[in-house]
Amino acid sequence: AQRVTQPEKLLSVFKGAPVELKCNYSYSGSPELFWYVQYSRQRLQLLLRHISRESIKGFTADLNKGETSFHLKKPFAQEEDSAMYYCALSEPGGSYIPTFGRGTSLIVHP
Amino acid sequence: DGGITQSPKYLFRKEGQNVTLSCEQNLNHDAMYWYRQDPGQGLRLIYYSQIVNDFQKGDIAEGYSVSREKKESFPLTVTSAQKNPTAFYLCASSLDSAGTRALHFGNGTRLTVT
């Protein structure tokens, strides 16, 4: 059963608009959650992880255990944010191998 | 320059032939992984290895085989038993298999079987 759900295959916004990429998960414990990004012609790379509570390239993501969500947000999208974004979950102490969502393609129009 | 190297970038094979994809890392990472990336399906785990000479099946291991004879190498063989082998294959590594460790990915190999 899929444990990480990214409901949007494609998200299209204009430059300067806020962006939110949704990620919901199903796990009863305390998961480790990550966002990975794949820019055009580049390798897949880590964007941020929830335990670091960091902001990378203006993106933030907050773990909401009540809603089992880990949405990725940025207040003002830039054209260079256009990429494929994957949410991933690890289960510490259990099967810790990361499980990925199906990905959301973000397109930021000028 | 440390990282993960996958070769070749593109691979073409005829149906019924086995093919081996190379993955080498010089990051001194213990754990290595193979994922398959298909449009609309995200990344699906094929095999993973936490330590040399040991590996486990992932979610879609049927038709694939791996070996981990050296820490830095984790080759994937796509056998003729794999029903839909045409795909983009990603190799990754992490420092260890703890759940908080980020994965480092290679550039991928695109396999086309006709």
Short mmCIF file of N, CA and C in Angstrom, two decimals, chain A residues 4 6 21 23 32-39 42-50 54 56-57 59 61 70 72 81-90 96-106, chain B residues 4 29 33 35 37 43 90-96 98-106:
data_model
loop_
_atom_site.label_atom_id
_atom_site.label_comp_id
_atom_site.label_asym_id
_atom_site.label_seq_id
_atom_site.Cartn_x
_atom_site.Cartn_y
_atom_site.Cartn_z
N VAL A 4 3.05 7.16 0.93
CA VAL A 4 3.29 8.58 0.67
C VAL A 4 2.44 8.99 -0.52
N GLN A 6 1.27 12.08 -3.02
CA GLN A 6 1.37 13.42 -3.56
C GLN A 6 0.21 13.56 -4.56
N LEU A 21 3.23 22.39 -2.39
CA LEU A 21 3.20 21.04 -2.93
C LEU A 21 2.79 20.11 -1.80
N CYS A 23 1.89 16.77 0.41
CA CYS A 23 2.38 15.43 0.70
C CYS A 23 1.64 14.93 1.93
N GLU A 32 10.38 9.87 9.60
CA GLU A 32 11.30 10.89 9.12
C GLU A 32 10.83 11.25 7.71
N LEU A 33 10.69 12.52 7.45
CA LEU A 33 10.16 12.94 6.14
C LEU A 33 11.14 13.85 5.43
N PHE A 34 11.15 13.72 4.12
CA PHE A 34 12.10 14.42 3.28
C PHE A 34 11.40 14.96 2.03
N TRP A 35 11.98 16.00 1.49
CA TRP A 35 11.63 16.45 0.14
C TRP A 35 12.90 16.37 -0.72
N TYR A 36 12.76 15.70 -1.87
CA TYR A 36 13.83 15.63 -2.85
C TYR A 36 13.40 16.40 -4.09
N VAL A 37 14.37 16.94 -4.82
CA VAL A 37 14.06 17.73 -6.01
C VAL A 37 14.95 17.26 -7.16
N GLN A 38 14.36 17.28 -8.34
CA GLN A 38 15.11 16.91 -9.55
C GLN A 38 14.91 18.01 -10.58
N TYR A 39 15.93 18.87 -10.73
CA TYR A 39 15.89 19.90 -11.76
C TYR A 39 16.21 19.26 -13.11
N GLN A 42 19.52 17.34 -14.14
CA GLN A 42 20.35 17.20 -12.94
C GLN A 42 19.90 15.96 -12.17
N ARG A 43 20.76 15.52 -11.28
CA ARG A 43 20.40 14.34 -10.51
C ARG A 43 19.43 14.69 -9.39
N LEU A 44 18.71 13.70 -8.96
CA LEU A 44 17.81 13.86 -7.83
C LEU A 44 18.63 14.20 -6.59
N GLN A 45 18.18 15.16 -5.82
CA GLN A 45 18.96 15.60 -4.65
C GLN A 45 18.02 15.97 -3.52
N LEU A 46 18.57 15.88 -2.32
CA LEU A 46 17.79 16.24 -1.14
C LEU A 46 17.54 17.74 -1.12
N LEU A 47 16.31 18.14 -0.86
CA LEU A 47 15.99 19.55 -0.69
C LEU A 47 15.97 19.89 0.80
N LEU A 48 15.14 19.18 1.54
CA LEU A 48 15.15 19.40 2.98
C LEU A 48 14.54 18.20 3.71
N ARG A 49 14.79 18.13 5.00
CA ARG A 49 14.26 17.07 5.84
C ARG A 49 13.61 17.68 7.07
N HIS A 50 12.60 17.05 7.58
CA HIS A 50 11.82 17.71 8.62
C HIS A 50 12.59 17.83 9.92
N GLU A 54 14.67 23.34 8.54
CA GLU A 54 15.44 24.37 7.85
C GLU A 54 14.64 24.93 6.68
N ILE A 56 15.37 25.92 2.77
CA ILE A 56 16.33 25.80 1.69
C ILE A 56 15.74 26.43 0.44
N LYS A 57 16.47 27.35 -0.15
CA LYS A 57 16.02 28.05 -1.36
C LYS A 57 14.64 28.65 -1.16
N PHE A 59 12.23 27.43 0.52
CA PHE A 59 11.20 26.42 0.79
C PHE A 59 11.22 26.01 2.26
N ALA A 61 8.95 23.21 5.05
CA ALA A 61 7.95 22.14 5.16
C ALA A 61 7.77 21.82 6.62
N PHE A 70 3.04 16.77 5.17
CA PHE A 70 4.37 17.38 5.15
C PHE A 70 4.45 18.22 3.87
N LEU A 72 5.14 21.11 1.21
CA LEU A 72 6.29 21.97 0.89
C LEU A 72 5.76 23.33 0.43
N ASP A 81 12.62 27.45 -9.78
CA ASP A 81 12.03 26.41 -8.93
C ASP A 81 11.35 25.32 -9.75
N SER A 82 11.20 25.54 -11.03
CA SER A 82 10.57 24.53 -11.89
C SER A 82 11.38 23.24 -11.84
N ALA A 83 10.73 22.17 -11.44
CA ALA A 83 11.42 20.90 -11.23
C ALA A 83 10.40 19.84 -10.85
N MET A 84 10.92 18.63 -10.67
CA MET A 84 10.10 17.54 -10.17
C MET A 84 10.41 17.40 -8.68
N TYR A 85 9.37 17.32 -7.85
CA TYR A 85 9.55 17.26 -6.41
C TYR A 85 8.97 15.95 -5.88
N TYR A 86 9.76 15.28 -5.05
CA TYR A 86 9.33 14.02 -4.47
C TYR A 86 9.35 14.12 -2.95
N CYS A 87 8.28 13.68 -2.34
CA CYS A 87 8.20 13.54 -0.90
C CYS A 87 8.60 12.10 -0.55
N ALA A 88 9.34 11.92 0.53
CA ALA A 88 9.80 10.58 0.91
C ALA A 88 9.68 10.39 2.42
N LEU A 89 9.44 9.15 2.80
CA LEU A 89 9.24 8.81 4.21
C LEU A 89 10.16 7.67 4.60
N SER A 90 10.76 7.80 5.78
CA SER A 90 11.54 6.71 6.38
C SER A 90 10.94 6.39 7.73
N TYR A 96 13.47 1.27 7.49
CA TYR A 96 13.92 2.65 7.35
C TYR A 96 14.22 3.04 5.92
N ILE A 97 14.04 2.10 4.99
CA ILE A 97 14.32 2.40 3.60
C ILE A 97 13.31 3.42 3.10
N PRO A 98 13.78 4.50 2.50
CA PRO A 98 12.86 5.57 2.10
C PRO A 98 11.83 5.09 1.07
N THR A 99 10.60 5.49 1.31
CA THR A 99 9.52 5.28 0.35
C THR A 99 9.17 6.61 -0.26
N PHE A 100 9.08 6.65 -1.58
CA PHE A 100 8.83 7.90 -2.28
C PHE A 100 7.40 8.00 -2.76
N GLY A 101 6.91 9.25 -2.81
CA GLY A 101 5.65 9.52 -3.48
C GLY A 101 5.86 9.52 -4.98
N ARG A 102 4.78 9.73 -5.71
CA ARG A 102 4.86 9.66 -7.17
C ARG A 102 5.41 10.93 -7.79
N GLY A 103 5.57 11.96 -7.00
CA GLY A 103 6.18 13.17 -7.51
C GLY A 103 5.18 14.19 -8.01
N THR A 104 5.56 15.46 -7.90
CA THR A 104 4.78 16.57 -8.45
C THR A 104 5.69 17.42 -9.31
N SER A 105 5.26 17.66 -10.52
CA SER A 105 6.03 18.51 -11.42
C SER A 105 5.58 19.95 -11.21
N LEU A 106 6.49 20.80 -10.81
CA LEU A 106 6.18 22.22 -10.61
C LEU A 106 6.69 23.01 -11.80
N ILE B 4 28.36 9.49 -6.84
CA ILE B 4 27.91 8.20 -7.35
C ILE B 4 27.94 8.26 -8.87
N HIS B 29 30.05 5.22 1.67
CA HIS B 29 28.73 4.93 2.25
C HIS B 29 28.53 3.43 2.39
N TYR B 33 21.33 1.52 -2.88
CA TYR B 33 19.96 1.22 -3.28
C TYR B 33 19.83 1.30 -4.81
N TYR B 35 16.65 2.08 -7.48
CA TYR B 35 15.26 2.45 -7.69
C TYR B 35 14.99 2.45 -9.19
N GLN B 37 12.50 4.43 -11.91
CA GLN B 37 11.67 5.63 -12.03
C GLN B 37 10.87 5.54 -13.32
N LEU B 43 9.42 6.77 -7.63
CA LEU B 43 10.56 5.88 -7.50
C LEU B 43 10.13 4.62 -6.76
N LEU B 90 17.79 4.38 -11.18
CA LEU B 90 18.56 5.26 -10.31
C LEU B 90 19.24 4.46 -9.21
N CYS B 91 20.51 4.72 -9.03
CA CYS B 91 21.27 4.13 -7.92
C CYS B 91 21.46 5.22 -6.88
N ALA B 92 21.44 4.85 -5.62
CA ALA B 92 21.62 5.80 -4.54
C ALA B 92 22.44 5.17 -3.42
N SER B 93 22.99 6.03 -2.59
CA SER B 93 23.71 5.53 -1.42
C SER B 93 23.41 6.44 -0.24
N SER B 94 23.62 5.91 0.95
CA SER B 94 23.52 6.72 2.15
C SER B 94 24.60 6.25 3.13
N LEU B 95 24.94 7.16 4.04
CA LEU B 95 26.04 6.87 4.95
C LEU B 95 25.83 5.55 5.68
N ASP B 96 24.62 5.38 6.17
CA ASP B 96 24.22 4.11 6.75
C ASP B 96 22.72 3.99 6.53
N ALA B 98 20.31 4.23 8.68
CA ALA B 98 19.44 4.90 9.65
C ALA B 98 18.44 5.76 8.91
N GLY B 99 17.26 5.83 9.45
CA GLY B 99 16.17 6.49 8.73
C GLY B 99 16.36 7.97 8.49
N THR B 100 17.28 8.60 9.23
CA THR B 100 17.44 10.04 9.06
C THR B 100 18.47 10.40 8.00
N ARG B 101 19.07 9.41 7.41
CA ARG B 101 20.13 9.69 6.46
C ARG B 101 19.56 10.02 5.08
N ALA B 102 20.08 11.07 4.48
CA ALA B 102 19.64 11.43 3.14
C ALA B 102 20.29 10.51 2.11
N LEU B 103 19.59 10.32 1.02
CA LEU B 103 20.13 9.54 -0.08
C LEU B 103 20.89 10.45 -1.04
N HIS B 104 21.98 9.90 -1.59
CA HIS B 104 22.72 10.58 -2.65
C HIS B 104 22.50 9.76 -3.92
N PHE B 105 22.10 10.40 -4.97
CA PHE B 105 21.73 9.70 -6.19
C PHE B 105 22.76 9.86 -7.28
N GLY B 106 22.80 8.85 -8.15
CA GLY B 106 23.55 8.95 -9.38
C GLY B 106 22.74 9.66 -10.45
#
